[in-house]
Short mmCIF file of C-alpha atoms and ligand atoms in Angstrom, two decimals:
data_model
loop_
_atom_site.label_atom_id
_atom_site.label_comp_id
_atom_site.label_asym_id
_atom_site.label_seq_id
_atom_site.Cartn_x
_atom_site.Cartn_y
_atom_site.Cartn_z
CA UNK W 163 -14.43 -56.03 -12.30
CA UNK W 164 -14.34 -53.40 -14.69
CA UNK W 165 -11.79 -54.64 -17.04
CA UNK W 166 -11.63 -54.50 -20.64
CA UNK W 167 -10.11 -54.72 -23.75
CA UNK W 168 -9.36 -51.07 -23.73
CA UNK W 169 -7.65 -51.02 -20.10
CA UNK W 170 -4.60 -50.13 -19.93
CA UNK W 171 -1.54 -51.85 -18.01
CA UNK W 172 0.89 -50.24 -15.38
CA UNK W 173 3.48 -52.07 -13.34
CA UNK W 174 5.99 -51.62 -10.96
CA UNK W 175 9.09 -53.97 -11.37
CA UNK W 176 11.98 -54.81 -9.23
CA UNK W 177 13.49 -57.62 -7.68
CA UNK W 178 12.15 -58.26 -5.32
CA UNK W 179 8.25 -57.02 -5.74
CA UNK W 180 6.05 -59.24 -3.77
CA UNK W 181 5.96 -56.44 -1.13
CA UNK W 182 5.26 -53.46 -2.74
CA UNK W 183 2.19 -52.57 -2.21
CA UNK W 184 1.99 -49.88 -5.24
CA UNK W 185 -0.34 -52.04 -6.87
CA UNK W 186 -3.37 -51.42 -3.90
CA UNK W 187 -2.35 -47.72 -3.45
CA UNK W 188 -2.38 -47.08 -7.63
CA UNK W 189 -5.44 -49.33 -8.18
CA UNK W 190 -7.36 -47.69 -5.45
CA UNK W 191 -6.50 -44.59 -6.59
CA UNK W 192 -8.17 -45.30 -9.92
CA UNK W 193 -11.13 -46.64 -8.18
CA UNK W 194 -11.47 -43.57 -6.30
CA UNK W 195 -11.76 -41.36 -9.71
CA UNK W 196 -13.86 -44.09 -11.40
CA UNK W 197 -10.96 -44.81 -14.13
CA UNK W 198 -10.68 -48.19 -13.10
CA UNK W 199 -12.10 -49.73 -16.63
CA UNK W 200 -9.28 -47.56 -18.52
CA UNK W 201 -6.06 -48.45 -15.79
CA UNK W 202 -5.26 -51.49 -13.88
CA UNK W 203 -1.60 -51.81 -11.94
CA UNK W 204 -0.22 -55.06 -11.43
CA UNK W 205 3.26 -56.11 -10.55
CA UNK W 206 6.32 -57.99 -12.43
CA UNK W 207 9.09 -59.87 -10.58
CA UNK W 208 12.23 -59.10 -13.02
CA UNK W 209 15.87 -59.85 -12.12
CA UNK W 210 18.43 -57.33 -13.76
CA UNK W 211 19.39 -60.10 -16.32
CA UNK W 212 15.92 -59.69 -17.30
CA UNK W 213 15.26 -56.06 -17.61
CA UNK W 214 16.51 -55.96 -21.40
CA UNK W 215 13.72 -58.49 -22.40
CA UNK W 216 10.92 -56.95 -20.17
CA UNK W 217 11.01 -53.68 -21.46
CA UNK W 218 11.18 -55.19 -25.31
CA UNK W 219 7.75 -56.94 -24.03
CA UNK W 220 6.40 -54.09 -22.48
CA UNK W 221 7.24 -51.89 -25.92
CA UNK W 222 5.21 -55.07 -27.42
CA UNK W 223 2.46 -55.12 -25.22
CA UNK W 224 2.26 -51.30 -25.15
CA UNK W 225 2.23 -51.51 -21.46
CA UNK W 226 0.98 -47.70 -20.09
CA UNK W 227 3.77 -46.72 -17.17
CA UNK W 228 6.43 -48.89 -15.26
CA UNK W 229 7.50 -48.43 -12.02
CA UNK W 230 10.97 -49.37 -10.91
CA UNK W 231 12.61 -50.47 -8.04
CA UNK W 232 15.55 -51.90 -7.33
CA UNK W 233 17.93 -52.90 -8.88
CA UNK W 234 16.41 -51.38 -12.14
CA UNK W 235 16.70 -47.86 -11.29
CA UNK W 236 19.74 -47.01 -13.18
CA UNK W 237 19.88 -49.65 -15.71
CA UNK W 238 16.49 -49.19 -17.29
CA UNK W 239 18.01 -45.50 -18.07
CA UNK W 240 19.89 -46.89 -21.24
CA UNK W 241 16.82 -48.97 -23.08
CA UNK W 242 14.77 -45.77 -22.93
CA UNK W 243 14.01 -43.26 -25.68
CA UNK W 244 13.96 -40.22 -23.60
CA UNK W 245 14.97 -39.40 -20.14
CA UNK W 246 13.49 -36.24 -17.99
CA UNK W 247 15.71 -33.70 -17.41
CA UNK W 248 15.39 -33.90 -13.91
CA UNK W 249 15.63 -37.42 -13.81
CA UNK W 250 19.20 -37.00 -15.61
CA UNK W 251 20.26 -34.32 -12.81
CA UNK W 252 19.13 -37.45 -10.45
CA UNK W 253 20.81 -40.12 -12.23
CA UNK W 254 17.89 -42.51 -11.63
CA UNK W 255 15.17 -43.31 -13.37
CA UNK W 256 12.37 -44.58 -11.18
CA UNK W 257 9.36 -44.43 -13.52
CA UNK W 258 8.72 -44.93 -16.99
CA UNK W 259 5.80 -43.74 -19.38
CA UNK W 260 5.23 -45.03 -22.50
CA UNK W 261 3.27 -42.52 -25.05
CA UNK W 262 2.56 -45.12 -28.18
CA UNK W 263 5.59 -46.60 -28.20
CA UNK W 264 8.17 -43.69 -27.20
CA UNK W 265 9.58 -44.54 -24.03
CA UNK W 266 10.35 -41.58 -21.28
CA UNK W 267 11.89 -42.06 -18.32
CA UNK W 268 11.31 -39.71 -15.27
CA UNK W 269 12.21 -39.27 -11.24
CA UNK W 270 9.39 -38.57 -8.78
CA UNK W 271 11.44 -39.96 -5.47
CA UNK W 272 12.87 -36.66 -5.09
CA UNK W 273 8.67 -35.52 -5.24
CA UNK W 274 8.09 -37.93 -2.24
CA UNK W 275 10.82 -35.50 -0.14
CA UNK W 276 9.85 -32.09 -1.10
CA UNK W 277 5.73 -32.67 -1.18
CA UNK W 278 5.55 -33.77 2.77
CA UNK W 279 7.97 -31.08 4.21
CA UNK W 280 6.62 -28.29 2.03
CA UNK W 281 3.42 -29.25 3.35
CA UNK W 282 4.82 -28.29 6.97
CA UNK W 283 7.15 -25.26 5.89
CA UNK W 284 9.17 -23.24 2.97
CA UNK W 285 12.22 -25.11 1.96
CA UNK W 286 14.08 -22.02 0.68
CA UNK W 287 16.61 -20.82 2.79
CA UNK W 288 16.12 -23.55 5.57
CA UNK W 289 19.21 -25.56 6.58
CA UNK W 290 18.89 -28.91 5.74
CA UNK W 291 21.00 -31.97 7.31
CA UNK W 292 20.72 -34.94 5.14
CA UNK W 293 22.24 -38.19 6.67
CA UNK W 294 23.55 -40.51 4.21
CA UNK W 295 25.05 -40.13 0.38
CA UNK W 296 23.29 -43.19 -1.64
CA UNK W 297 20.75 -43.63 -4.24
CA UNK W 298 17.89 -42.26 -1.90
CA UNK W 299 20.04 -39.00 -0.73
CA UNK W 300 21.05 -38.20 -4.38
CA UNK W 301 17.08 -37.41 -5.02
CA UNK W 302 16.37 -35.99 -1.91
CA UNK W 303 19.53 -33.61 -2.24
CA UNK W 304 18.26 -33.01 -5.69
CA UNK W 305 14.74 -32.13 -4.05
CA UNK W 306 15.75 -29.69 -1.61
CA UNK W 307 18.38 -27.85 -3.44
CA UNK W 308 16.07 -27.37 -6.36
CA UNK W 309 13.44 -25.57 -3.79
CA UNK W 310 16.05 -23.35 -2.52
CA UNK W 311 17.19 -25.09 0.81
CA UNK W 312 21.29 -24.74 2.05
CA UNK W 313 21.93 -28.08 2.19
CA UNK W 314 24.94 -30.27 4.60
CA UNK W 315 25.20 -34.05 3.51
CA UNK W 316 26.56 -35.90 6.83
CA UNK W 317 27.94 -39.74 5.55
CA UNK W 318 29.69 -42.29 7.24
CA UNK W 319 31.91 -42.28 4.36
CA UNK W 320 33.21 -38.76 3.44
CA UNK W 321 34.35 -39.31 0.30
CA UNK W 322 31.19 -39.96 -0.72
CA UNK W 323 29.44 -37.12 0.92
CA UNK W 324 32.04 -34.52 -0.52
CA UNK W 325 31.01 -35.96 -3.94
CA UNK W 326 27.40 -36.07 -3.60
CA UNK W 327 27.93 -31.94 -2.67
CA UNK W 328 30.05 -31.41 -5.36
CA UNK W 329 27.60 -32.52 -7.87
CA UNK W 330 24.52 -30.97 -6.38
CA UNK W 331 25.63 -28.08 -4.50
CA UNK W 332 26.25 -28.21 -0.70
CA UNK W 333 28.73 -28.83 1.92
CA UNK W 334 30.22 -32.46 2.79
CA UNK W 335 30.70 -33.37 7.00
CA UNK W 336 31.02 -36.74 8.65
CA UNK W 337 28.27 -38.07 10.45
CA UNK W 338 30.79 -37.68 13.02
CA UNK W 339 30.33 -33.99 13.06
CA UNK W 340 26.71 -34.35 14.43
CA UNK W 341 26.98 -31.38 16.62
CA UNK W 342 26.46 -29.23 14.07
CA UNK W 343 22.89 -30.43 13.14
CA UNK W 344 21.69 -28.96 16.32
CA UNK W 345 21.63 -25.82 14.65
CA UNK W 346 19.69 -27.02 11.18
CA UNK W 347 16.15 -26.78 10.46
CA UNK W 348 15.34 -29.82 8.85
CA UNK W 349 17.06 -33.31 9.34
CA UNK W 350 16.51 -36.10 6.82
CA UNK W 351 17.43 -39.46 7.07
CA UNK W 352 18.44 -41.76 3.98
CA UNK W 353 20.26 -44.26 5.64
CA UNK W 354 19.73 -47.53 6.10
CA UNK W 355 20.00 -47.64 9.42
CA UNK W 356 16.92 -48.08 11.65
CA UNK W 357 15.31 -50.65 9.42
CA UNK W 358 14.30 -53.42 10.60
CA UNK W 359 12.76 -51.58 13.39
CA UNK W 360 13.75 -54.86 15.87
CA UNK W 361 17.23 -53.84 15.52
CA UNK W 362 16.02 -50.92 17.36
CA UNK W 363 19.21 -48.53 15.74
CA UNK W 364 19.28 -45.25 15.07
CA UNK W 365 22.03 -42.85 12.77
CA UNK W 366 21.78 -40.14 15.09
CA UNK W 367 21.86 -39.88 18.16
CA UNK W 368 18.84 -38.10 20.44
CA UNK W 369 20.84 -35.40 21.84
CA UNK W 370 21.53 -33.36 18.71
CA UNK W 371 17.68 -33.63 18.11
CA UNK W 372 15.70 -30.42 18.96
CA UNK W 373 12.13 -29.17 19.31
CA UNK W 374 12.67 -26.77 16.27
CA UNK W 375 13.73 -29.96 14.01
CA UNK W 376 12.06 -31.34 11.55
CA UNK W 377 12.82 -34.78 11.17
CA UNK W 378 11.88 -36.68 8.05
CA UNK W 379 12.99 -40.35 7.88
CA UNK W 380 12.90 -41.17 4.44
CA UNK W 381 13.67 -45.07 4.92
CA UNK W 382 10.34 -46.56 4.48
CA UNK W 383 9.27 -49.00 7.45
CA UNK W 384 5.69 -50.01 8.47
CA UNK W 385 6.03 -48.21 11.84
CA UNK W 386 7.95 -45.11 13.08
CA UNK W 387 12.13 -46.03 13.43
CA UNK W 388 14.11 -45.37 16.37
CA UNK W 389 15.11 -41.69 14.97
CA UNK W 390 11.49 -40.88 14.41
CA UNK W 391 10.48 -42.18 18.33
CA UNK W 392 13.71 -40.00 19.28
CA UNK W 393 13.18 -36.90 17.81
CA UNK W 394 9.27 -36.91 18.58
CA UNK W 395 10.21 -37.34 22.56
CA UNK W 396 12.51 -34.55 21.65
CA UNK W 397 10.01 -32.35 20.25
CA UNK W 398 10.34 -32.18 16.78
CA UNK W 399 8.18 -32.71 14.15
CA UNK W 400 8.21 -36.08 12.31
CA UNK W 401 7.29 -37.27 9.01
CA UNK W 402 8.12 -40.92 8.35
CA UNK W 403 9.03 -42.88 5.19
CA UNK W 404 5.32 -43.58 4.23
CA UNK W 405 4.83 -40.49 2.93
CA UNK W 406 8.00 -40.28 0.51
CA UNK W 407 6.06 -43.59 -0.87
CA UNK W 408 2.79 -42.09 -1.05
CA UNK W 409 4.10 -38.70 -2.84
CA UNK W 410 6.48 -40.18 -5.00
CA UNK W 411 3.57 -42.30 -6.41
CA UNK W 412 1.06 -39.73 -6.71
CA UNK W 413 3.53 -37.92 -9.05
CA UNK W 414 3.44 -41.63 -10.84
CA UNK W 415 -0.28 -41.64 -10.90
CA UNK W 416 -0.44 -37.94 -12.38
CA UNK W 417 2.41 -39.18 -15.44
CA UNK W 418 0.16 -42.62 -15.94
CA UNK W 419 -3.23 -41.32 -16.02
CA UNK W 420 -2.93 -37.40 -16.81
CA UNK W 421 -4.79 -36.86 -13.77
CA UNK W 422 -4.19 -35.46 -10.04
CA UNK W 423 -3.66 -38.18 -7.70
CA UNK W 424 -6.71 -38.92 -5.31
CA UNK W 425 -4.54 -38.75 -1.92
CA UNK W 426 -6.70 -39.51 0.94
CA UNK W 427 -8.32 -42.78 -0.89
CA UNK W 428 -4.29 -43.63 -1.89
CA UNK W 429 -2.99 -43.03 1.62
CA UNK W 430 -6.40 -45.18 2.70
CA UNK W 431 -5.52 -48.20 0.21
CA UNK W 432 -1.96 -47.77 1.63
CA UNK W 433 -2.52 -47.82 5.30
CA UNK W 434 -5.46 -50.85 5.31
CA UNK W 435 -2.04 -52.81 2.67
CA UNK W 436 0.46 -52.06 5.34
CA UNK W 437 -1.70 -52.98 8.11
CA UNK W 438 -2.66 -56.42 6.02
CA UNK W 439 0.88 -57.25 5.26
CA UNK W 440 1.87 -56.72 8.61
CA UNK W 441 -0.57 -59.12 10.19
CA UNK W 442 -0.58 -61.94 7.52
P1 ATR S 769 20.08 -46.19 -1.04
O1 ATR S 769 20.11 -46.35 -2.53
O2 ATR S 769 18.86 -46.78 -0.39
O3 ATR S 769 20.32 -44.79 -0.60
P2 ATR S 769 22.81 -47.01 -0.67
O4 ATR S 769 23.14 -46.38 -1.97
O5 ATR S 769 23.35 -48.36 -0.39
O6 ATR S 769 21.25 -47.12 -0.48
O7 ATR S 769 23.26 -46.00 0.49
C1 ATR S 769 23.17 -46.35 1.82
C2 ATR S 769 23.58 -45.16 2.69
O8 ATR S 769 23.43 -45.56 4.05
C3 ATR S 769 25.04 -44.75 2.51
O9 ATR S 769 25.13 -43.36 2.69
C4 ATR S 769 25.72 -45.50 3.65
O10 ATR S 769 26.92 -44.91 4.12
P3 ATR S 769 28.33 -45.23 3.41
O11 ATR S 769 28.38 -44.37 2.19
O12 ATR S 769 29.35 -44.87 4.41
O13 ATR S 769 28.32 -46.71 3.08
C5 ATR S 769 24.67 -45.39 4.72
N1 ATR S 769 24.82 -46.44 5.75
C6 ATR S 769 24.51 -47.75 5.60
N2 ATR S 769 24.75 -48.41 6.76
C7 ATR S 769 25.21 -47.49 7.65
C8 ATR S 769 25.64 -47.54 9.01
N3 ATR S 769 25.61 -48.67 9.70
N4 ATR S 769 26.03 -46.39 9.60
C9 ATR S 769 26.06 -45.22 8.91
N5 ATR S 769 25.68 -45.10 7.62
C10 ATR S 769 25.26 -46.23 6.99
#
């Protein structure tokens, strides 16, 4: 145990916590660079009615970087003394990072969706079809617009959809309209549905999958969802919710520690924590 009186704290807070496993992916990350006597990452159960008094402790305690979850996201945005301009074009803040006492709020989810499919292919100019219009598709529509892609948002709701492309560029269709993704380069998936895996569902079905897709499912499960089984039978290439995690913590790790994230011992820590949670 290499901690002192110098270390520093990070957390990630939501309600509820006891499964993230950020603290094993961050800590081992730190390991991995030998800056484990100057970080340590823990985590804090807070309920909303809570969050006002936490982040007046963590100001107190001069706790390092805070990770949120939900239902904090959008909440901790107005207790903050700065907020990222990217994280304002988001509208959620889902890390924090406190420089001696000045808090600054930033968004790295929409990180976790460009870093794994720009590690397969160019976004610009490629057609993307994102399925959904919540929290999750607001940073991934951020993501992909930013680096250039045309992008359609398909939602169950419409409404939504039309206002999700009216505030970051792109066309509106109902998930109804699924025919049309046939013809897209990139599918990703920021539903809900599919999760829990048992329920065995999927939000689109297999025949508007191709072998020129790419098919990210950016719900994180600990195996691969219906959509992901689908489209891989289909062809396509597949990149499941694990590595949004993984890259939208990385960007975390670089903000907390000025450093670049150590990926292979982070997606080690990560895999070996899934695999443990899943058999315990
Ligand atoms: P998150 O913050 O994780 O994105 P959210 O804001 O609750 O979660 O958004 C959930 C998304 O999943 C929405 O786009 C929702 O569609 P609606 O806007 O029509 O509600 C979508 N969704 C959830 N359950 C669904 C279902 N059974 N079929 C299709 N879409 C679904």
């Amino acid at each position: 145990m290499k901690i002192n009186a110098k270390t520093k704290l990070c957390v990630v807070i939501g309600d509820p916590v006891e499964d993230s496993l950020s603290p094993q992916i961050h800590n081992a990350g730190y390991e991995s660079l030998g800056i484990d006597d100057q970080f340590v990452y823990a985590a804090c159960q807070i309920s909303a009615p809570d969050l006002a008094d936490f982040v007046a402790g963590a100001r107190a305690m001069g706790i390092r970087g805070i990770c949120c979850k939900m239902p904090h996201k959008l909440e901790i945005m107005r207790y903050l003394d700065e907020i990222d301009p990217v994280a304002e074009a988001v509208g959620a803040v889902n890390t924090v990072v406190n420089d001696n006492g000045h808090l600054k709020g930033y968004n790295t989810d929409w990180i976790g969706i460009t870093e794994p499919l720009e590690a397969i292919t160019s976004l610009q100019g490629k057609k993307v079809a994102l399925l959904g219009a919540g929290g999750a598709a607001r940073a991934a529509a951020y993501g992909v617009t930013k680096r250039g892609a045309e992008l359609t948002i398909y939602n169950r709701t419409l409404e939504k959809a039309e206002l999700l492309a009216a505030q970051v560029g792109g066309t509106a269709r109902s998930i109804d309209d699924a025919e049309s993704i046939k013809s897209m380069d990139i599918i990703i998936n920021t539903t809900s549905v599919g999760v829990p895996l048992s329920h065995n569902e999927t939000p689109l079905p297999k025949e508007f999958i191709t072998e020129k897709h790419i098919v990210f499912d950016a719900v994180y499960a600990s195996g691969y969802t219906r959509l992901l089984n689908e489209a891989q039978e289909q062809g396509a290439q597949i990149i499941p919710g694990t590595e949004m995690l993984l890259h939208q913590g990385m960007e975390q790790f670089r903000l907390f520690t000025g450093q670049n994230a150590p990926e292979n011992a982070m997606r080690k820590a990560f895999m070996a924590a899934l695999d443990t949670r899943e058999n315990t």
